[in-house]
CSV table of C-alpha atoms in Angstrom, one decimal:
chain,number,residue,atom,x,y,z
K,1,MET,CA,-9.2,-39.1,-5.2
K,2,SER,CA,-7.6,-41.6,-2.7
K,3,VAL,CA,-4.2,-40.7,-4.0
K,4,LEU,CA,-4.9,-36.9,-3.7
K,5,LYS,CA,-6.3,-37.5,-0.1
K,6,ILE,CA,-3.1,-39.3,0.9
K,7,LEU,CA,-0.9,-36.6,-0.6
K,8,LEU,CA,-2.9,-33.8,1.1
K,9,GLU,CA,-2.6,-35.6,4.4
K,10,LYS,CA,1.2,-35.8,3.9
K,11,GLU,CA,1.4,-32.1,3.0
K,12,PHE,CA,-0.7,-30.9,6.0
K,13,ARG,CA,1.3,-33.2,8.4
K,14,GLN,CA,4.6,-31.9,7.0
K,15,PHE,CA,3.4,-28.3,7.4
K,16,PHE,CA,2.2,-28.6,11.0
K,17,ARG,CA,5.3,-30.5,12.0
K,18,ASP,CA,7.5,-27.7,10.8
K,19,PRO,CA,8.6,-25.7,13.9
K,20,PHE,CA,8.6,-22.4,12.0
K,21,LEU,CA,5.9,-22.2,9.2
K,22,PRO,CA,2.7,-22.4,11.3
K,23,LYS,CA,4.0,-19.7,13.6
K,24,MET,CA,4.9,-17.5,10.7
K,25,VAL,CA,1.5,-17.8,9.1
K,26,ILE,CA,0.0,-16.4,12.3
K,27,PHE,CA,2.6,-13.9,13.5
K,28,PHE,CA,3.6,-12.4,10.1
K,29,PRO,CA,0.1,-11.1,9.4
K,30,LEU,CA,-0.2,-9.8,12.9
K,31,MET,CA,3.1,-7.9,12.5
K,32,VAL,CA,2.2,-6.5,9.1
K,33,MET,CA,-1.3,-5.4,10.1
K,34,LEU,CA,-0.3,-3.9,13.5
K,35,VAL,CA,2.9,-2.2,12.5
K,36,PHE,CA,3.0,-1.4,8.8
K,37,PRO,CA,0.0,0.9,8.6
K,38,TRP,CA,1.7,3.2,11.0
K,39,VAL,CA,5.1,3.2,9.4
K,40,THR,CA,4.1,3.1,5.7
K,41,THR,CA,1.9,6.2,5.9
K,42,MET,CA,2.0,9.1,3.5
K,43,ASP,CA,0.3,11.4,6.0
K,44,VAL,CA,2.9,14.2,6.5
K,45,ARG,CA,2.7,15.8,9.9
K,46,HIS,CA,5.1,18.0,12.0
K,47,ILE,CA,6.3,20.0,9.0
K,48,GLY,CA,9.0,22.3,10.2
K,49,VAL,CA,7.9,26.0,9.6
K,50,SER,CA,9.9,29.2,10.0
K,51,VAL,CA,7.9,32.4,9.9
K,52,VAL,CA,9.4,35.7,8.7
K,53,ASP,CA,7.0,38.4,10.0
K,54,HIS,CA,7.5,41.9,8.5
K,55,ASP,CA,4.0,43.0,9.5
K,56,HIS,CA,3.8,42.5,13.2
K,57,THR,CA,0.0,43.0,13.4
K,58,LYS,CA,-2.9,41.1,14.8
K,59,ALA,CA,-3.5,39.5,11.3
K,60,SER,CA,0.1,38.1,11.2
K,61,GLN,CA,-0.2,36.9,14.8
K,62,ARG,CA,-3.5,35.1,13.9
K,63,MET,CA,-1.6,33.4,11.0
K,64,ILE,CA,1.2,32.3,13.4
K,65,GLN,CA,-1.3,31.0,16.0
K,66,LYS,CA,-3.0,28.9,13.3
K,67,ILE,CA,0.3,27.3,12.5
K,68,GLN,CA,1.2,26.7,16.2
K,69,SER,CA,-2.2,25.1,17.0
K,70,SER,CA,-2.1,22.7,14.0
K,71,ASP,CA,-0.7,19.1,14.4
K,72,TYR,CA,0.6,19.3,10.8
K,73,TYR,CA,3.2,21.9,11.7
K,74,THR,CA,6.1,22.4,14.1
K,75,LEU,CA,6.9,26.1,14.5
K,76,TYR,CA,10.7,26.6,14.7
K,77,GLY,CA,10.7,30.3,15.2
K,78,VAL,CA,9.4,33.7,14.2
K,79,GLY,CA,11.8,36.4,13.0
K,80,ASN,CA,12.4,39.4,10.8
K,81,ASN,CA,15.3,38.2,8.8
K,82,PHE,CA,14.6,36.0,5.7
K,83,SER,CA,18.3,35.0,5.3
K,84,THR,CA,18.3,33.4,8.8
K,85,SER,CA,15.3,31.3,7.9
K,86,LEU,CA,16.8,30.4,4.6
K,87,GLN,CA,19.9,29.1,6.4
K,88,GLN,CA,17.7,26.9,8.5
K,89,LEU,CA,16.0,25.6,5.3
K,90,GLU,CA,19.4,24.9,3.7
K,91,ALA,CA,20.5,23.1,6.8
K,92,GLY,CA,17.4,20.9,6.7
K,93,LYS,CA,16.2,22.2,10.1
K,94,VAL,CA,12.9,23.5,8.6
K,95,ASP,CA,10.9,22.4,5.6
K,96,VAL,CA,8.9,25.5,4.7
K,97,ILE,CA,9.4,29.3,5.2
K,98,LEU,CA,6.3,31.5,5.5
K,99,GLU,CA,7.1,35.2,4.8
K,100,ILE,CA,4.4,37.7,5.8
K,101,PRO,CA,4.9,41.0,4.0
K,102,GLU,CA,4.6,44.5,5.5
K,103,GLY,CA,1.1,46.0,5.1
K,104,PHE,CA,-0.5,42.6,5.1
K,105,GLU,CA,-3.3,43.5,7.6
K,106,GLU,CA,-3.9,46.9,6.0
K,107,SER,CA,-4.4,45.4,2.6
K,108,ILE,CA,-7.1,43.1,4.1
K,109,SER,CA,-8.9,45.8,6.1
K,110,GLN,CA,-9.0,48.3,3.2
K,111,GLN,CA,-10.2,45.8,0.7
K,112,LYS,CA,-7.1,46.2,-1.4
K,113,GLN,CA,-5.5,43.4,-3.3
K,114,THR,CA,-3.9,41.3,-0.5
K,115,GLU,CA,-0.2,41.7,-0.2
K,116,GLN,CA,1.4,38.5,-1.4
K,117,VAL,CA,2.5,36.0,1.2
K,118,SER,CA,5.6,34.1,0.2
K,119,ILE,CA,6.0,30.4,0.8
K,120,SER,CA,9.4,28.7,0.2
K,121,ALA,CA,9.7,25.0,0.4
K,122,ASN,CA,12.7,22.6,0.7
K,123,GLY,CA,12.6,20.6,-2.6
K,124,VAL,CA,15.2,18.1,-1.4
K,125,ASN,CA,12.5,16.2,0.5
K,126,ALA,CA,10.0,16.6,-2.3
K,127,ILE,CA,7.1,14.9,-0.6
K,128,LYS,CA,7.3,16.8,2.7
K,129,GLY,CA,8.2,20.1,1.0
K,130,SER,CA,5.5,20.1,-1.6
K,131,LEU,CA,2.8,18.8,0.8
K,132,GLY,CA,4.0,21.3,3.4
K,133,MET,CA,3.6,24.1,0.9
K,134,GLN,CA,0.1,23.0,0.0
K,135,TYR,CA,-0.9,22.7,3.7
K,136,LEU,CA,0.4,26.2,4.4
K,137,LEU,CA,-1.3,27.6,1.3
K,138,GLN,CA,-4.6,26.3,2.6
K,139,THR,CA,-3.9,27.7,6.1
K,140,VAL,CA,-3.1,31.1,4.7
K,141,SER,CA,-6.2,31.2,2.5
K,142,ALA,CA,-8.5,30.1,5.3
K,143,THR,CA,-7.0,32.8,7.7
K,144,ILE,CA,-7.4,35.6,5.1
K,145,THR,CA,-11.0,34.5,4.5
K,146,GLU,CA,-11.7,34.4,8.3
K,147,LEU,CA,-10.2,37.9,8.8
K,148,ARG,CA,-12.2,39.4,6.0
K,149,GLN,CA,-15.5,37.8,7.3
K,150,GLU,CA,-14.8,39.3,10.8
K,151,GLN,CA,-14.6,42.7,9.2
K,152,GLY,CA,-17.7,42.2,7.1
K,153,ILE,CA,-15.8,42.0,3.9
K,154,ILE,CA,-17.3,39.7,1.2
K,155,SER,CA,-14.6,37.7,-0.4
K,156,GLN,CA,-14.2,38.3,-4.1
K,157,HIS,CA,-13.4,34.7,-5.0
K,158,VAL,CA,-16.0,32.0,-5.5
K,159,PRO,CA,-16.0,29.6,-2.5
K,160,ILE,CA,-14.7,26.1,-3.4
K,161,VAL,CA,-16.3,23.2,-1.6
K,162,ILE,CA,-14.0,20.1,-1.4
K,163,GLN,CA,-15.4,16.7,-1.0
K,164,ASN,CA,-13.2,13.6,-0.6
K,165,ARG,CA,-15.4,10.8,-1.9
K,166,TYR,CA,-15.0,7.2,-0.6
K,167,ASN,CA,-12.4,8.3,2.0
K,168,PRO,CA,-13.8,11.6,3.5
K,169,THR,CA,-11.1,12.0,6.2
K,170,LEU,CA,-8.3,11.1,3.7
K,171,GLU,CA,-7.1,8.5,6.3
K,172,TYR,CA,-4.1,6.9,4.7
K,173,HIS,CA,-4.6,3.7,6.8
K,174,TYR,CA,-7.8,3.0,4.8
K,175,TYR,CA,-5.8,3.2,1.6
K,176,MET,CA,-2.9,1.1,2.8
K,177,ILE,CA,-4.7,-1.7,4.7
K,178,PRO,CA,-6.1,-3.4,1.5
K,179,ALA,CA,-2.7,-3.1,-0.1
K,180,LEU,CA,-1.1,-4.8,2.9
K,181,MET,CA,-3.5,-7.7,2.7
K,182,ILE,CA,-2.5,-8.1,-1.0
K,183,MET,CA,1.2,-8.0,0.1
K,184,LEU,CA,0.6,-10.8,2.6
K,185,LEU,CA,-0.9,-13.0,-0.1
K,186,ILE,CA,1.9,-12.2,-2.5
K,187,LEU,CA,4.6,-13.2,0.1
K,188,ILE,CA,2.9,-16.1,1.7
K,189,GLY,CA,1.0,-17.5,-1.3
K,190,GLY,CA,4.1,-17.2,-3.5
K,191,PHE,CA,7.1,-17.8,-1.4
K,192,LEU,CA,5.9,-20.7,0.8
K,193,PRO,CA,5.0,-23.2,-2.1
K,194,ALA,CA,8.3,-22.4,-3.8
K,195,LEU,CA,10.4,-22.9,-0.7
K,196,ASN,CA,8.4,-26.0,0.4
K,197,LEU,CA,9.0,-27.7,-3.0
K,198,VAL,CA,12.7,-26.8,-3.3
K,199,ASN,CA,13.3,-27.9,0.3
K,200,GLU,CA,12.0,-31.4,-0.6
K,201,LYS,CA,14.4,-31.4,-3.5
K,202,GLU,CA,17.4,-30.5,-1.3
K,203,GLN,CA,16.4,-33.1,1.3
K,204,GLY,CA,15.9,-35.8,-1.3
K,205,THR,CA,12.3,-36.6,-0.2
K,206,ILE,CA,10.9,-35.7,-3.5
K,207,GLU,CA,12.8,-38.7,-5.1
K,208,GLN,CA,10.5,-41.0,-3.1
K,209,ILE,CA,7.5,-39.4,-4.9
K,210,ASN,CA,9.2,-39.6,-8.3
K,211,VAL,CA,9.5,-43.5,-8.1
K,212,THR,CA,5.7,-43.8,-7.3
K,213,PRO,CA,2.9,-43.8,-9.9
K,214,VAL,CA,1.6,-40.5,-8.5
K,215,SER,CA,0.8,-38.2,-11.5
K,216,GLN,CA,2.2,-34.7,-12.1
K,217,PHE,CA,-1.3,-33.3,-11.6
K,218,HIS,CA,-2.0,-35.0,-8.2
K,219,PHE,CA,1.4,-34.1,-6.9
K,220,THR,CA,1.2,-30.4,-7.9
K,221,LEU,CA,-2.5,-30.1,-6.8
K,222,ALA,CA,-1.6,-31.4,-3.3
K,223,LYS,CA,1.2,-28.8,-3.1
K,224,LEU,CA,-1.2,-26.0,-4.1
K,225,ILE,CA,-4.3,-26.9,-2.0
K,226,LEU,CA,-2.4,-26.5,1.2
K,227,TYR,CA,-1.4,-22.9,0.4
K,228,TRP,CA,-4.9,-22.0,-0.9
K,229,VAL,CA,-6.2,-22.9,2.6
K,230,VAL,CA,-3.3,-21.0,4.3
K,231,GLY,CA,-3.9,-17.9,2.0
K,232,ILE,CA,-7.6,-17.8,2.9
K,233,ILE,CA,-6.8,-18.1,6.7
K,234,VAL,CA,-4.2,-15.3,6.4
K,235,LEU,CA,-6.7,-13.0,4.5
K,236,SER,CA,-9.4,-13.7,7.1
K,237,LEU,CA,-7.0,-12.8,9.9
K,238,ALA,CA,-6.0,-9.6,8.1
K,239,ILE,CA,-9.7,-8.6,7.5
K,240,LEU,CA,-10.5,-9.3,11.2
K,241,LEU,CA,-7.5,-7.2,12.4
K,242,GLY,CA,-8.5,-4.3,10.0
K,243,TRP,CA,-11.9,-4.2,11.6
K,244,LEU,CA,-10.8,-4.6,15.2
K,245,ILE,CA,-7.8,-2.3,15.2
K,246,TYR,CA,-8.7,0.3,12.6
K,247,GLY,CA,-12.4,0.0,12.3
K,248,LEU,CA,-12.2,-0.6,8.5
K,249,VAL,CA,-14.9,-2.8,7.1
K,250,PRO,CA,-15.5,-3.4,3.4
K,251,GLU,CA,-18.2,-1.2,1.8
K,252,GLY,CA,-18.9,-4.0,-0.6
K,253,SER,CA,-19.5,-7.8,-0.4
K,254,LEU,CA,-17.1,-10.1,1.6
K,255,GLY,CA,-18.0,-12.8,-0.9
K,256,ALA,CA,-16.6,-10.7,-3.8
K,257,ILE,CA,-13.4,-10.1,-1.8
K,258,TYR,CA,-12.9,-13.9,-1.1
K,259,LEU,CA,-13.6,-14.8,-4.7
K,260,ALA,CA,-11.0,-12.4,-5.9
K,261,ALA,CA,-8.6,-13.5,-3.2
K,262,LEU,CA,-9.1,-17.2,-4.1
K,263,LEU,CA,-8.2,-16.4,-7.7
K,264,PHE,CA,-5.2,-14.4,-6.7
K,265,ILE,CA,-3.9,-17.1,-4.3
K,266,LEU,CA,-4.3,-19.6,-7.2
K,267,ILE,CA,-2.1,-17.3,-9.3
K,268,MET,CA,0.6,-16.8,-6.6
K,269,SER,CA,0.8,-20.4,-5.5
K,270,GLY,CA,1.0,-21.6,-9.1
K,271,PHE,CA,3.7,-19.0,-9.8
K,272,GLY,CA,5.6,-20.3,-6.7
K,273,VAL,CA,5.5,-23.8,-7.9
K,274,VAL,CA,6.7,-22.8,-11.4
K,275,ALA,CA,9.6,-21.0,-9.8
K,276,ALA,CA,10.4,-24.1,-7.7
K,277,ASN,CA,10.3,-26.4,-10.7
K,278,TYR,CA,13.0,-24.4,-12.4
K,279,SER,CA,15.1,-24.0,-9.3
K,280,SER,CA,17.6,-26.6,-8.0
K,281,THR,CA,18.5,-24.9,-4.7
K,282,MET,CA,16.8,-22.8,-2.0
K,283,ILE,CA,19.0,-19.8,-2.9
K,284,GLN,CA,17.9,-20.0,-6.6
K,285,ALA,CA,14.2,-20.1,-5.6
K,286,ILE,CA,14.6,-17.2,-3.1
K,287,PHE,CA,16.3,-14.9,-5.5
K,288,GLY,CA,14.1,-15.8,-8.4
K,289,MET,CA,10.9,-15.2,-6.4
K,290,PHE,CA,12.3,-12.0,-4.8
K,291,PHE,CA,13.0,-10.5,-8.2
K,292,PHE,CA,9.5,-11.0,-9.5
K,293,ILE,CA,7.8,-10.1,-6.2
K,294,MET,CA,9.7,-6.8,-6.1
K,295,ILE,CA,8.3,-6.1,-9.6
K,296,PHE,CA,4.8,-7.0,-8.4
K,297,ILE,CA,5.0,-4.7,-5.4
K,298,LEU,CA,6.7,-1.7,-7.0
K,299,MET,CA,5.0,-1.7,-10.4
K,300,SER,CA,1.4,-2.9,-9.8
K,301,GLY,CA,0.0,0.2,-8.1
K,302,LEU,CA,0.4,-1.3,-4.6
K,303,LEU,CA,2.4,1.6,-3.2
K,304,THR,CA,2.4,4.3,-6.0
K,305,PRO,CA,-0.4,5.0,-8.6
K,306,VAL,CA,0.1,3.3,-11.9
K,307,GLU,CA,-0.9,6.6,-13.6
K,308,SER,CA,2.2,8.3,-12.1
K,309,MET,CA,4.5,5.9,-14.0
K,310,PRO,CA,6.0,6.4,-17.5
K,311,GLN,CA,4.0,5.2,-20.4
K,312,TRP,CA,6.3,2.2,-21.0
K,313,ALA,CA,6.0,1.1,-17.4
K,314,GLN,CA,2.2,1.5,-17.5
K,315,ARG,CA,2.1,-1.0,-20.4
K,316,ILE,CA,4.1,-3.5,-18.4
K,317,THR,CA,1.6,-3.4,-15.5
K,318,TYR,CA,-1.1,-5.0,-17.7
K,319,ALA,CA,0.9,-8.2,-17.5
K,320,LEU,CA,1.1,-8.1,-13.7
K,321,PRO,CA,-1.7,-10.0,-11.8
K,322,PRO,CA,-1.5,-7.8,-8.7
K,323,ARG,CA,-2.6,-4.8,-10.7
K,324,TYR,CA,-6.1,-6.3,-11.1
K,325,PHE,CA,-6.4,-7.6,-7.6
K,326,ILE,CA,-5.4,-4.3,-6.1
K,327,GLY,CA,-8.1,-2.6,-8.2
K,328,ILE,CA,-10.7,-5.1,-6.9
K,329,MET,CA,-9.7,-4.8,-3.3
K,330,ARG,CA,-9.7,-1.0,-3.1
K,331,ALA,CA,-12.9,-0.6,-5.1
K,332,ILE,CA,-14.8,-3.1,-2.9
K,333,TYR,CA,-13.3,-1.9,0.4
K,334,LEU,CA,-13.6,1.9,-0.1
K,335,LYS,CA,-16.2,2.3,-2.9
K,336,GLY,CA,-18.5,-0.6,-2.3
K,337,ALA,CA,-18.1,-1.9,-5.9
K,338,THR,CA,-19.9,-5.1,-6.9
K,339,LEU,CA,-18.9,-8.2,-8.9
K,340,ALA,CA,-20.9,-6.7,-11.9
K,341,ASP,CA,-18.7,-3.6,-11.8
K,342,LEU,CA,-15.4,-5.5,-11.8
K,343,TRP,CA,-16.2,-8.6,-13.8
K,344,ILE,CA,-13.5,-7.9,-16.4
K,345,TYR,CA,-10.9,-7.9,-13.6
K,346,TYR,CA,-12.2,-11.3,-12.3
K,347,ILE,CA,-11.9,-12.8,-15.8
K,348,ILE,CA,-8.4,-11.6,-16.2
K,349,LEU,CA,-7.4,-13.0,-12.8
K,350,ALA,CA,-9.0,-16.3,-13.8
K,351,GLY,CA,-7.0,-16.4,-17.0
K,352,PHE,CA,-3.8,-15.8,-15.1
K,353,ALA,CA,-4.7,-18.6,-12.7
K,354,ILE,CA,-5.4,-21.1,-15.4
K,355,VAL,CA,-2.2,-20.3,-17.3
K,356,LEU,CA,0.1,-20.4,-14.3
K,357,ASN,CA,-1.4,-23.5,-12.7
K,358,THR,CA,-1.3,-25.4,-16.0
K,359,TRP,CA,2.3,-24.3,-16.3
K,360,ALA,CA,3.0,-25.5,-12.8
K,361,VAL,CA,1.7,-29.0,-13.6
K,362,LEU,CA,3.5,-29.2,-17.0
K,363,SER,CA,6.8,-27.9,-15.7
K,364,TYR,CA,7.1,-30.6,-13.0
K,365,HIS,CA,9.0,-33.5,-14.5
K,366,LYS,CA,9.3,-36.8,-12.6
K,367,ARG,CA,12.8,-38.2,-12.5
K,368,SER,CA,13.0,-41.8,-11.5
């Protein structure tokens, strides 16, 4: 224990003497939590809409007013010529064209089958085009129902009640903030131990340790403990910012979050040390870590659902530790899940932590 205490004192002194690392541990989470939730949003607003109105009635005017008053749309013009609007769509000036047919109001008032309203979307920007089409479809349906009710006409279709469970407002920030916390732990918990160890190799200071009787276990443990503490501090700061800035608090237990985070930090720090043990230079460590971290971020469900991936890619995700931590974080934050609900995920993370940290110890070879 005395050897470990001395090594830990050396690691903490070295960390705080560094002119860059302590500042990065504070300012990097601040930047990520204050900026990223606004720029990595999937909420699509200000969809460019061009309306082709062949009806010129109060009903069509009501439809146009609904579009104008919504923050989701930007109305670029109302005309009679579809080809003009199509040219705007082809040029990328608008995202969706709404074409209101002649006889639209008459078909509503006389209880006929409603004249079909045409919606054309720009498929080049698939996300904006498809979401814009869905938004417009809802606006058109709501307007038709509203106009019929004003005339005392009972709608023929069965009303559909939509409930968004666990995130009633569909606020994308609430979905992304737990993901950003995970990204912080991946980057800080993985990169910093790797770069710290390789930096000692390049400076030659690790040779001084190699000629001492310090064991592989104590040396590696001292490297890891520092970044376990740093990871918990970063997570605490991110949780605090999520509450103060966005009003997001976990529906479940904070203790369950910290337990999962501790396991995940063990995994990432162990992975960083393994990468450093097989790297001779800083460049090797950076590129090696970058390769695996990009896989972690892109394939673990952090930004896109795993279910949307091909079957072969879904199978690979079972070997990625972030997949399980992401499931835990979102379930606890948004659904209020408990440790009993997610116990299998905790066991899998513990297994990854044991394997990677054992590998970190065994892969460090003292060279005297």
